Short mmCIF file of C-alpha atoms in Angstrom, two decimals:
data_model
loop_
_atom_site.label_atom_id
_atom_site.label_comp_id
_atom_site.label_asym_id
_atom_site.label_seq_id
_atom_site.Cartn_x
_atom_site.Cartn_y
_atom_site.Cartn_z
CA MET J 87 8.11 10.86 45.80
CA VAL J 88 7.84 8.52 42.84
CA SER J 89 5.73 5.43 43.40
CA PRO J 90 7.52 2.19 42.54
CA GLN J 91 4.96 1.29 39.82
CA VAL J 92 5.82 4.35 37.75
CA GLU J 93 8.60 3.71 35.26
CA PRO J 94 11.31 6.36 35.03
CA ALA J 95 10.61 8.88 32.30
CA GLN J 96 11.76 7.41 29.02
CA GLU J 97 14.08 9.42 26.79
CA ALA J 98 11.83 11.33 24.40
CA PHE J 99 14.22 11.49 21.44
CA LEU J 100 15.92 8.87 19.33
CA LEU J 101 19.02 9.12 17.14
CA LEU J 102 18.32 6.82 14.18
CA ASP J 103 21.77 6.96 12.57
CA PRO J 104 25.12 8.27 13.85
CA ALA J 105 25.36 10.61 10.86
CA ASP J 106 21.99 12.26 11.55
CA ASN J 107 21.70 15.91 12.58
CA VAL J 108 18.10 15.54 13.80
CA LEU J 109 16.54 13.44 16.57
CA VAL J 110 13.08 11.86 16.32
CA CYS J 111 10.53 12.26 19.12
CA ILE J 112 9.21 8.89 20.35
CA ARG J 113 6.74 10.27 22.92
CA ASP J 114 5.14 13.70 23.30
CA ALA J 115 7.67 16.02 24.98
CA ALA J 116 6.77 19.18 26.92
CA LEU J 117 8.13 22.74 26.70
CA GLY J 118 10.97 23.11 29.21
CA GLU J 119 11.42 19.37 29.69
CA ILE J 120 15.09 18.55 30.26
CA VAL J 121 16.41 16.52 27.33
CA THR J 122 19.87 15.09 26.80
CA ILE J 123 21.44 15.61 23.40
CA ASP J 124 24.83 13.93 22.89
CA GLY J 125 25.28 13.82 26.67
CA VAL J 126 24.44 17.49 27.25
CA ALA J 127 21.24 18.32 29.18
CA MET J 128 19.13 21.29 28.06
CA PRO J 129 15.53 22.50 28.44
CA LEU J 130 13.41 21.83 25.38
CA PRO J 131 12.65 25.25 23.74
CA GLN J 132 9.18 24.09 22.55
CA ALA J 133 6.78 21.20 23.02
CA VAL J 134 7.37 18.42 20.45
CA PRO J 135 4.75 15.83 19.44
CA LEU J 136 5.46 12.15 18.81
CA GLY J 137 7.00 11.60 15.37
CA HIS J 138 8.42 15.12 14.99
CA LYS J 139 12.12 16.11 14.85
CA ILE J 140 14.50 18.44 16.70
CA ALA J 141 17.96 19.69 15.74
CA ARG J 142 20.88 17.70 17.16
CA HIS J 143 23.08 20.80 16.91
CA ASP J 144 22.73 24.32 15.52
CA LEU J 145 21.54 24.17 11.91
CA ALA J 146 22.18 26.96 9.36
CA VAL J 147 20.36 27.93 6.17
CA GLY J 148 21.38 25.53 3.40
CA ASP J 149 22.40 22.67 5.70
CA LYS J 150 21.33 19.23 4.44
CA VAL J 151 19.23 17.50 7.07
CA LEU J 152 20.06 13.82 7.58
CA ARG J 153 17.63 11.18 8.92
CA TYR J 154 18.28 7.42 8.62
CA GLY J 155 21.75 8.66 7.58
CA ALA J 156 20.28 10.02 4.34
CA PRO J 157 19.34 13.55 3.19
CA ILE J 158 15.68 14.50 3.64
CA GLY J 159 15.93 18.14 2.48
CA SER J 160 17.67 21.46 3.20
CA MET J 161 17.23 24.07 5.92
CA LYS J 162 15.45 27.26 4.75
CA ALA J 163 15.80 28.98 8.15
CA ALA J 164 18.36 28.51 10.92
CA THR J 165 17.46 26.73 14.14
CA PRO J 166 19.44 26.20 17.34
CA ARG J 167 20.18 22.86 18.97
CA GLY J 168 16.93 21.38 20.35
CA GLY J 169 14.77 23.48 17.99
CA HIS J 170 11.80 21.94 16.16
CA VAL J 171 12.75 20.98 12.59
CA HIS J 172 9.66 20.90 10.35
CA SER J 173 7.89 22.63 7.45
CA HIS J 174 8.69 26.14 8.78
CA ASN J 175 12.46 25.66 8.38
CA LEU J 176 13.04 22.49 6.30
CA ALA J 177 12.09 21.95 2.63
CA SER J 178 12.38 19.14 0.13
CA ASP J 179 15.19 19.15 -2.45
CA TYR J 180 12.72 17.45 -4.84
CA ILE J 181 9.03 18.39 -4.58
CA PRO J 182 7.41 20.91 -2.22
CA ALA J 183 4.98 19.51 0.36
CA HIS J 184 1.45 20.94 0.55
CA GLY J 185 -0.96 21.76 3.36
CA ARG J 186 -4.76 21.56 3.63
CA ASP J 187 -5.04 25.13 2.34
CA ALA J 188 -3.45 24.13 -1.01
CA SER J 189 -6.78 23.99 -2.87
CA THR J 190 -7.73 27.49 -1.74
CA LYS J 191 -4.23 28.94 -2.23
CA GLY J 192 -3.72 27.31 -5.64
CA SER J 193 -2.02 24.05 -6.51
CA LYS J 194 1.52 25.37 -6.79
CA MET O 159 4.82 -20.70 16.22
CA GLN O 160 3.04 -23.75 14.80
CA HIS O 161 1.37 -22.71 11.55
CA HIS O 162 -1.96 -24.05 10.38
CA PRO O 163 -1.53 -25.60 6.93
CA ILE O 164 -2.78 -23.41 4.11
CA GLN O 165 -5.53 -25.08 2.07
CA GLY O 166 -5.65 -23.12 -1.18
CA PHE O 167 -8.50 -22.96 -3.68
CA LEU O 168 -7.15 -24.60 -6.85
CA ARG O 169 -8.21 -22.82 -10.06
CA ALA O 170 -8.46 -24.38 -13.52
CA ASP O 171 -5.44 -22.31 -14.64
CA GLY O 172 -3.30 -23.94 -11.92
CA ARG O 173 -3.07 -20.90 -9.65
CA LYS O 174 -4.13 -21.16 -6.01
CA GLY O 175 -6.19 -18.68 -4.00
CA VAL O 176 -6.58 -18.02 -0.27
CA ARG O 177 -10.19 -16.81 -0.60
CA ASN O 178 -13.12 -17.91 -2.79
CA VAL O 179 -14.83 -14.68 -3.79
CA VAL O 180 -17.70 -14.24 -6.25
CA LEU O 181 -17.07 -10.86 -7.81
CA VAL O 182 -19.89 -8.62 -9.07
CA ALA O 183 -18.18 -6.27 -11.53
CA TYR O 184 -19.88 -3.19 -12.95
CA LEU O 185 -18.35 -1.69 -16.08
CA VAL O 186 -19.52 1.93 -15.81
CA GLU O 187 -20.84 4.10 -12.98
CA CYS O 188 -24.32 3.83 -14.55
CA ALA O 189 -24.35 0.14 -13.55
CA HIS O 190 -22.91 0.70 -10.05
CA HIS O 191 -26.20 0.96 -8.18
CA VAL O 192 -27.60 -2.26 -9.66
CA ALA O 193 -24.37 -4.15 -8.90
CA ARG O 194 -24.23 -2.77 -5.35
CA ARG O 195 -27.84 -3.76 -4.70
CA ILE O 196 -27.13 -7.32 -5.84
CA VAL O 197 -24.14 -7.55 -3.47
CA SER O 198 -25.90 -5.94 -0.51
CA ALA O 199 -29.04 -8.09 -0.96
CA ILE O 200 -26.95 -11.27 -0.77
CA ASP O 201 -24.98 -9.89 2.21
CA ASP O 202 -22.22 -12.51 2.22
CA PRO O 203 -18.60 -11.50 2.83
CA ASP O 204 -17.51 -13.68 -0.10
CA VAL O 205 -19.75 -11.84 -2.60
CA GLN O 206 -17.92 -8.60 -3.38
CA LEU O 207 -18.22 -5.52 -5.54
CA ALA O 208 -15.67 -4.21 -8.02
CA GLY O 209 -16.06 -1.79 -10.87
CA PHE O 210 -14.85 0.89 -13.22
CA PRO O 211 -16.67 4.24 -13.32
CA GLY O 212 -15.72 5.60 -16.75
CA CYS O 213 -17.66 5.34 -20.02
CA TYR O 214 -14.59 5.91 -22.22
CA PRO O 215 -12.53 2.82 -23.01
CA ASN O 216 -9.04 2.46 -21.49
CA SER O 217 -6.73 -0.48 -22.13
CA TYR O 218 -5.13 -0.23 -18.67
CA ALA O 219 -8.55 -0.45 -16.98
CA ALA O 220 -9.56 -3.37 -19.22
CA GLN O 221 -6.35 -5.27 -18.37
CA MET O 222 -6.69 -4.49 -14.68
CA MET O 223 -10.31 -5.64 -14.56
CA ALA O 224 -9.42 -8.86 -16.40
CA ALA O 225 -6.54 -9.50 -13.98
CA ILE O 226 -8.81 -8.89 -10.97
CA ALA O 227 -11.61 -11.06 -12.38
CA THR O 228 -9.17 -13.94 -12.97
CA HIS O 229 -7.32 -13.45 -9.66
CA PRO O 230 -6.72 -16.72 -7.77
CA ASN O 231 -8.87 -15.47 -4.85
CA VAL O 232 -11.85 -15.15 -7.25
CA GLY O 233 -14.04 -18.20 -7.95
CA GLY O 234 -16.70 -16.69 -10.22
CA VAL O 235 -17.73 -13.40 -11.81
CA LEU O 236 -21.01 -11.63 -12.56
CA VAL O 237 -20.52 -8.79 -15.06
CA ILE O 238 -23.04 -5.93 -14.83
CA SER O 239 -23.16 -3.73 -17.92
CA LEU O 240 -25.51 -0.84 -18.63
CA GLY O 241 -25.26 -1.68 -22.34
CA CYS O 242 -23.92 1.41 -24.09
CA GLU O 243 -20.66 2.02 -22.16
CA GLY O 244 -17.21 1.87 -23.73
CA PHE O 245 -15.96 -1.11 -21.71
CA ASP O 246 -15.72 -4.28 -23.85
CA ARG O 247 -17.87 -6.67 -21.78
CA GLN O 248 -17.65 -9.57 -24.25
CA THR O 249 -13.85 -9.64 -24.10
CA LEU O 250 -13.88 -9.47 -20.28
CA ALA O 251 -16.38 -12.34 -20.04
CA ALA O 252 -14.35 -14.37 -22.55
CA GLN O 253 -11.15 -13.81 -20.53
CA VAL O 254 -12.87 -15.00 -17.34
CA ALA O 255 -14.33 -18.03 -19.13
CA ALA O 256 -10.93 -18.86 -20.65
CA SER O 257 -9.47 -18.98 -17.12
CA GLY O 258 -11.92 -21.79 -16.34
CA ARG O 259 -14.10 -19.67 -14.03
CA PRO O 260 -17.89 -19.50 -14.17
CA VAL O 261 -19.02 -16.12 -15.54
CA GLU O 262 -22.39 -14.58 -16.34
CA THR O 263 -23.17 -11.19 -17.86
CA LEU O 264 -26.28 -9.05 -17.32
CA VAL O 265 -26.93 -6.03 -19.52
CA ILE O 266 -29.34 -3.68 -17.76
CA GLN O 267 -30.77 -2.28 -21.00
CA GLN O 268 -31.57 -5.81 -22.22
CA THR O 269 -32.72 -7.29 -18.90
CA GLY O 270 -35.54 -4.84 -18.21
CA GLY O 271 -34.01 -2.15 -16.04
CA THR O 272 -32.98 -1.78 -12.42
CA ARG O 273 -35.36 -4.11 -10.58
CA ALA O 274 -35.29 -6.91 -13.15
CA THR O 275 -31.47 -6.86 -13.29
CA ILE O 276 -31.12 -6.92 -9.49
CA ASP O 277 -33.46 -9.93 -9.35
CA ALA O 278 -31.65 -11.69 -12.20
CA GLY O 279 -28.30 -10.83 -10.58
CA ARG O 280 -29.25 -12.44 -7.29
CA GLU O 281 -30.15 -15.64 -9.09
CA ALA O 282 -26.93 -15.49 -11.12
CA VAL O 283 -24.81 -15.04 -8.00
CA ALA O 284 -26.49 -18.08 -6.41
CA ARG O 285 -25.46 -20.18 -9.43
CA LEU O 286 -21.93 -18.71 -9.42
CA ARG O 287 -21.49 -19.40 -5.71
CA ALA O 288 -22.58 -22.99 -6.17
CA ALA O 289 -20.05 -23.38 -8.98
CA ALA O 290 -17.27 -21.64 -7.02
CA ALA O 291 -17.92 -23.94 -4.06
CA GLN O 292 -16.74 -26.84 -6.24
CA ALA O 293 -13.15 -25.48 -6.29
CA PRO O 294 -10.84 -28.20 -4.95
CA ARG O 295 -8.93 -27.44 -1.73
CA VAL O 296 -5.25 -28.30 -2.01
CA PRO O 297 -2.17 -27.78 0.18
CA MET O 298 -0.49 -24.44 -0.50
CA ALA O 299 3.05 -23.58 0.58
CA VAL O 300 4.25 -20.21 1.83
CA SER O 301 6.45 -20.16 -1.29
CA GLU O 302 3.27 -19.99 -3.41
CA LEU O 303 2.09 -16.76 -1.78
CA VAL O 304 2.30 -13.37 -3.44
CA VAL O 305 2.30 -10.60 -0.80
CA GLY O 306 2.19 -6.85 -1.44
CA THR O 307 2.88 -3.93 0.86
CA ILE O 308 1.67 -0.36 0.97
CA CYS O 309 1.81 2.45 3.50
CA GLY O 310 -1.02 4.91 4.09
CA GLY O 311 -1.44 7.73 6.56
CA SER O 312 2.30 7.68 7.28
CA ASP O 313 3.82 9.73 10.09
CA GLY O 314 7.19 10.16 11.79
CA THR O 315 6.90 6.74 13.45
CA SER O 316 6.16 4.72 10.27
CA GLY O 317 9.77 4.57 9.15
CA ILE O 318 11.01 3.51 12.59
CA THR O 319 8.53 0.75 13.50
CA ALA O 320 5.92 -0.66 11.08
CA ASN O 321 7.78 -0.18 7.80
CA PRO O 322 11.08 -1.81 8.78
CA ALA O 323 9.11 -4.56 10.59
CA VAL O 324 7.30 -5.33 7.32
CA GLY O 325 10.75 -5.27 5.70
CA ARG O 326 11.86 -8.04 8.11
CA CYS O 327 8.71 -10.02 7.24
CA PHE O 328 9.44 -9.55 3.51
CA ASP O 329 12.98 -10.86 4.06
CA MET O 330 11.52 -13.96 5.76
CA LEU O 331 8.96 -14.49 2.97
CA VAL O 332 11.58 -14.10 0.23
CA ALA O 333 13.85 -16.55 2.08
CA GLU O 334 10.93 -19.04 2.02
CA GLY O 335 10.63 -18.63 -1.75
CA ALA O 336 7.53 -16.41 -1.75
CA THR O 337 6.93 -13.41 -4.02
CA CYS O 338 6.86 -9.92 -2.48
CA ILE O 339 5.86 -6.65 -4.15
CA PHE O 340 6.43 -3.09 -2.97
CA GLU O 341 5.34 -0.01 -4.89
CA GLU O 342 4.57 3.69 -5.27
CA THR O 343 7.66 4.97 -7.02
CA GLY O 344 6.48 8.52 -6.23
CA GLU O 345 7.02 7.64 -2.56
CA LEU O 346 10.52 6.39 -3.33
CA ILE O 347 11.82 9.72 -4.65
CA GLY O 348 15.20 10.17 -2.97
CA CYS O 349 15.83 6.40 -2.64
CA GLU O 350 16.56 5.66 -6.30
CA GLN O 351 20.31 5.17 -5.99
CA VAL O 352 20.27 2.86 -2.96
CA MET O 353 17.41 0.94 -4.56
CA ALA O 354 19.17 0.58 -7.91
CA ALA O 355 22.21 -0.84 -6.11
CA ARG O 356 20.03 -3.75 -4.89
CA ALA O 357 18.90 -4.71 -8.40
CA VAL O 358 19.97 -8.17 -9.61
CA THR O 359 21.37 -6.69 -12.86
CA PRO O 360 22.78 -3.27 -13.79
CA GLU O 361 20.11 -2.95 -16.51
CA LEU O 362 17.36 -3.41 -13.91
CA GLY O 363 19.10 -0.79 -11.74
CA ASP O 364 18.94 1.64 -14.67
CA GLU O 365 15.22 0.88 -15.17
CA ILE O 366 14.58 1.53 -11.44
CA GLU O 367 16.38 4.89 -11.52
CA ALA O 368 14.50 5.85 -14.68
CA CYS O 369 11.11 4.97 -13.23
CA VAL O 370 11.72 7.06 -10.08
CA ALA O 371 12.87 9.96 -12.26
CA LYS O 372 9.63 9.56 -14.24
CA ALA O 373 7.67 9.67 -10.97
CA ALA O 374 9.46 12.86 -9.87
CA ARG O 375 8.66 14.54 -13.22
CA TYR O 376 5.05 13.40 -13.10
CA TYR O 377 4.39 14.67 -9.60
CA ALA O 378 6.28 17.91 -10.27
CA THR O 379 3.95 18.56 -13.23
CA LEU O 380 0.92 17.94 -11.04
CA GLY O 381 2.28 20.34 -8.42
CA TYR O 382 1.91 17.94 -5.49
CA GLY O 383 4.15 15.17 -4.24
CA SER O 384 2.65 12.05 -2.76
CA PHE O 385 2.51 13.80 0.58
CA ALA O 386 -0.73 14.48 2.45
CA PRO O 387 -1.28 17.15 5.12
CA GLY O 388 -1.66 14.42 7.75
CA ASN O 389 1.89 13.28 7.00
CA ALA O 390 3.09 16.71 8.16
CA ASP O 391 0.82 16.66 11.24
CA GLY O 392 2.60 13.42 12.15
CA GLY O 393 6.04 15.00 11.94
CA LEU O 394 7.11 14.17 8.36
CA THR O 395 8.39 17.27 6.59
CA THR O 396 9.52 16.34 3.08
CA GLN O 397 8.80 13.87 0.29
CA GLU O 398 12.24 12.29 0.64
CA GLU O 399 11.79 11.85 4.41
CA LYS O 400 8.51 10.04 3.76
CA SER O 401 10.20 8.05 0.99
CA LEU O 402 13.08 6.81 3.14
CA GLY O 403 10.60 5.58 5.72
CA ALA O 404 8.43 3.93 3.07
CA TYR O 405 11.43 2.31 1.40
CA SER O 406 12.24 0.30 4.53
CA LYS O 407 9.13 -1.85 3.83
CA SER O 408 11.12 -3.52 1.08
CA GLY O 409 13.53 -5.18 3.52
CA ALA O 410 17.03 -6.14 2.42
CA SER O 411 16.55 -8.78 -0.29
CA PRO O 412 17.88 -8.22 -3.80
CA ILE O 413 15.34 -6.61 -6.15
CA SER O 414 14.49 -9.18 -8.84
CA GLY O 415 12.39 -7.07 -11.16
CA LEU O 416 10.28 -4.04 -11.97
CA ILE O 417 6.65 -4.70 -12.93
CA ARG O 418 3.70 -2.62 -14.14
CA PRO O 419 0.24 -2.82 -12.49
CA GLY O 420 -1.47 -6.04 -13.54
CA GLU O 421 1.77 -7.59 -14.77
CA ARG O 422 2.82 -10.78 -13.00
CA THR O 423 6.34 -11.33 -11.69
CA GLY O 424 6.93 -14.68 -13.38
CA GLY O 425 8.96 -15.95 -10.42
CA PRO O 426 9.68 -15.61 -6.71
CA GLY O 427 11.66 -12.85 -5.01
CA LEU O 428 11.22 -9.13 -4.32
CA TYR O 429 9.71 -6.87 -7.00
CA LEU O 430 9.09 -3.14 -7.31
CA MET O 431 5.86 -2.00 -8.99
CA ASP O 432 6.06 1.11 -11.17
CA VAL O 433 2.68 2.76 -10.62
CA VAL O 434 3.33 6.05 -12.43
CA PRO O 435 1.87 6.25 -15.97
CA ASP O 436 4.05 6.65 -19.04
CA GLY O 437 4.02 9.58 -21.41
CA GLU O 438 2.49 13.01 -20.89
CA VAL O 439 0.51 13.66 -17.70
CA ARG O 440 -2.95 12.70 -18.89
CA PHE O 441 -5.49 11.36 -16.40
CA GLY O 442 -4.44 13.12 -13.21
CA PHE O 443 -2.78 11.71 -10.14
CA PRO O 444 -1.17 8.29 -10.57
CA ASN O 445 -3.15 6.80 -7.68
CA ILE O 446 -5.84 8.98 -6.20
CA SER O 447 -5.90 7.14 -2.86
CA ASP O 448 -4.41 4.09 -1.12
CA ASN O 449 -6.98 1.61 -2.44
CA ALA O 450 -6.00 2.40 -6.04
CA GLU O 451 -2.52 1.10 -5.15
CA ILE O 452 -3.94 -1.94 -3.38
CA VAL O 453 -6.06 -2.82 -6.44
CA GLU O 454 -2.97 -2.63 -8.66
CA MET O 455 -1.00 -5.00 -6.43
CA ILE O 456 -3.94 -7.42 -6.34
CA ALA O 457 -4.11 -7.24 -10.15
CA SER O 458 -0.47 -8.37 -10.17
CA GLY O 459 -1.48 -11.44 -8.17
CA CYS O 460 -1.15 -10.45 -4.51
CA HIS O 461 -3.04 -12.87 -2.27
CA LEU O 462 -2.57 -10.58 0.75
CA ILE O 463 -1.61 -6.97 1.41
CA LEU O 464 0.45 -5.66 4.35
CA PHE O 465 -0.72 -2.10 5.03
CA THR O 466 1.39 0.02 7.39
CA THR O 467 -0.13 3.14 8.92
CA GLY O 468 0.91 5.78 11.42
CA ARG O 469 -2.04 8.19 11.40
CA GLY O 470 -4.47 5.28 11.26
CA SER O 471 -6.04 4.08 8.02
CA VAL O 472 -9.04 1.78 8.47
CA VAL O 473 -9.41 0.38 4.94
CA GLY O 474 -9.42 -3.18 3.67
CA SER O 475 -10.02 -4.35 0.12
CA ALA O 476 -12.17 -6.44 -2.14
CA VAL O 477 -10.61 -9.74 -3.33
CA SER O 478 -7.50 -9.93 -1.09
CA PRO O 479 -7.28 -9.57 2.71
CA VAL O 480 -5.43 -6.55 4.12
CA ILE O 481 -3.33 -6.93 7.31
CA LYS O 482 -2.91 -3.55 9.00
CA VAL O 483 0.33 -2.88 10.84
CA CYS O 484 0.09 0.19 13.09
CA ALA O 485 3.30 2.19 13.50
CA ASN O 486 2.21 4.69 16.14
CA PRO O 487 1.37 3.58 19.70
CA GLU O 488 -1.00 6.53 20.26
CA THR O 489 -2.92 5.65 17.08
CA TYR O 490 -3.04 2.00 18.13
CA ALA O 491 -4.56 2.98 21.47
CA ARG O 492 -7.32 4.89 19.65
CA LEU O 493 -7.97 2.48 16.74
CA ALA O 494 -7.03 -0.92 18.15
CA GLU O 495 -10.09 -2.68 16.71
CA ASP O 496 -8.95 -1.75 13.19
CA MET O 497 -5.34 -2.87 13.62
CA ASP O 498 -3.92 -6.38 13.22
CA VAL O 499 -0.40 -5.66 14.49
CA ASP O 500 0.84 -3.15 17.10
CA ALA O 501 4.29 -2.27 15.77
CA GLY O 502 4.48 0.90 17.91
CA ARG O 503 5.64 -1.34 20.77
CA ILE O 504 9.07 -1.08 19.16
CA LEU O 505 9.30 2.64 20.05
CA HIS O 506 9.23 1.95 23.76
CA GLY O 507 11.47 -1.08 23.73
CA LYS O 508 8.61 -3.53 24.32
CA ALA O 509 9.41 -5.51 21.17
CA THR O 510 12.20 -5.68 18.61
CA LEU O 511 11.88 -5.23 14.85
CA ASP O 512 12.62 -8.94 14.43
CA GLU O 513 9.87 -9.92 16.88
CA VAL O 514 7.27 -7.76 15.14
CA GLY O 515 8.51 -8.95 11.73
CA THR O 516 7.98 -12.55 12.86
CA GLU O 517 4.52 -11.65 14.19
CA ILE O 518 3.58 -10.19 10.80
CA PHE O 519 4.91 -13.32 9.05
CA ASP O 520 2.82 -15.52 11.36
CA GLN O 521 -0.26 -13.42 10.57
CA VAL O 522 0.39 -13.75 6.83
CA VAL O 523 0.35 -17.52 7.17
CA ALA O 524 -2.69 -17.52 9.48
CA VAL O 525 -4.71 -15.22 7.20
CA ALA O 526 -3.73 -17.29 4.15
CA ALA O 527 -5.00 -20.31 6.09
CA GLY O 528 -8.37 -18.59 6.52
CA ALA O 529 -8.15 -16.39 9.64
CA GLN O 530 -10.06 -13.10 9.23
CA THR O 531 -8.20 -9.81 9.27
CA ARG O 532 -9.62 -6.90 11.28
CA SER O 533 -10.76 -5.12 8.12
CA GLU O 534 -12.46 -8.30 6.85
CA ALA O 535 -14.26 -8.69 10.18
CA LEU O 536 -15.41 -5.04 9.98
CA GLY O 537 -16.70 -5.54 6.43
CA HIS O 538 -14.18 -3.39 4.55
CA GLN O 539 -14.16 -4.24 0.82
CA GLU O 540 -12.91 -1.02 -0.82
CA PHE O 541 -12.16 -1.04 -4.54
CA ILE O 542 -11.16 1.78 -6.89
CA LEU O 543 -9.99 1.66 -10.50
CA THR O 544 -9.43 4.74 -12.66
CA TYR O 545 -7.80 5.76 -15.94
CA LYS O 546 -4.08 5.30 -16.69
CA GLN O 547 -1.75 4.83 -19.62
CA PHE O 548 1.23 2.47 -19.68
CA GLU O 549 3.74 1.40 -22.29
CA PRO O 550 5.02 -2.21 -22.16
CA SER O 551 7.87 -2.82 -19.68
CA GLY O 552 11.43 -2.42 -20.93
CA PRO O 553 13.60 -5.50 -21.60
CA GLY O 554 15.71 -4.94 -18.47
CA CYS O 555 12.75 -5.01 -16.08
CA LEU O 556 12.35 -8.75 -15.49
CA PRO O 557 15.80 -10.27 -15.99
CA LEU O 558 15.02 -13.58 -14.23
CA ALA O 559 11.53 -14.35 -15.50
CA HIS O 560 10.28 -16.25 -18.45
CA ARG O 561 8.55 -13.25 -19.94
CA ALA O 562 6.24 -15.34 -22.07
CA GLY O 563 4.48 -16.40 -18.87
CA ALA O 564 3.94 -12.89 -17.60
CA LEU O 565 1.05 -10.66 -18.55
CA THR O 566 1.77 -7.30 -20.07
#
């Protein structure tokens, strides 16, 4: 029974541009939470934190990823619809990003 | 919203400031401690510290320091020199004096060391403050403001909330006839073509594409993009994703020119600042942290800085107030005391981009009229200036300005 003060759960993902193939998370979303992507409901295959991205549909190696309707890099590993899109499967077409271990692993 | 009228501080060179700071400027790290002790002993928010750490001379640093010391928010300058450093203290003092500002110089090696210079510095600052207090207060229009924007600690929300909201504010300021500056060409990699299309002339568009290509080469040589680990924690994956979000701070106005740090725009409108040095990679990263970018925008005349943050930067700046616009609602909940604007409301439909853009515009006017920002209230006065090398701007960079009136 939901108390009347509690707002209905807000959609966790936002499509920024109709051309985009990723959705942006606007509140922390839990593993298994039912999300609706292009009208189709599915359980989220992983938890996703605020600000992160998931695939709008299946993405293959080499696919350009579009956000704001513009390319933000290319897929280096495939991911299914709803999968987390981040440093493990998406890379820049310009300059590689670096993590906190960069200074111990070397600058390149 | 009814705005309070802005009462600017009129300087002898005709420019108007929104603050009346006495700057204590050290010219080498060896003079830093003495300068800091003078500032901390006086303990007044309008007596502020700036400085340059290096002993080797650098024309960029000399031009930047002169531009900061003659900034319209500055009413007087105390120069603290060790005595043997490479910085040309006489030229700096002459430039400040030529701007009509009171200036005094103390050379530690000639004044009798640490204690004697701190004592002499406190007396000098008292004289400088008394002189600065004589600056006439005159009405100042929004069209006379120069406003810069920077993002720091960006995350996946920055490009959806705070950055486009600042873009709306920039559109409103430009429509009022003000001057707006955005920057960090290394954080615009991937946006060069859309940006060039907004240039007021094709030649300027070419200059914009060339300066982003220069930034991409420079960062590629260094091995790192302008992308911090916290950006990835916050959901940003690539340089171009961060860039597209950062780019939205510029709004939708035409781009009127491309300036170098310390160079003035020479007219109203929206300008891009090229912060990446020219020539071979020489002195390291273009800007080692956010405050290095803020200092460069202040050197180009910014009265105020709009700082967007997702992860949660807390900094302010010496000389010009910093208004912090928080993109991420979770960050705002944790760091509310440090934030001036809660743009994360946009994510949950509690405000529109236009509403937050208007709120930022209202804060710009209020802060120009004297209201304290959060970082001012908390005592933030960061300042950092390091080595760089620039060539003069190309002829296509400022198509609308009377170049004779702009610094190079």
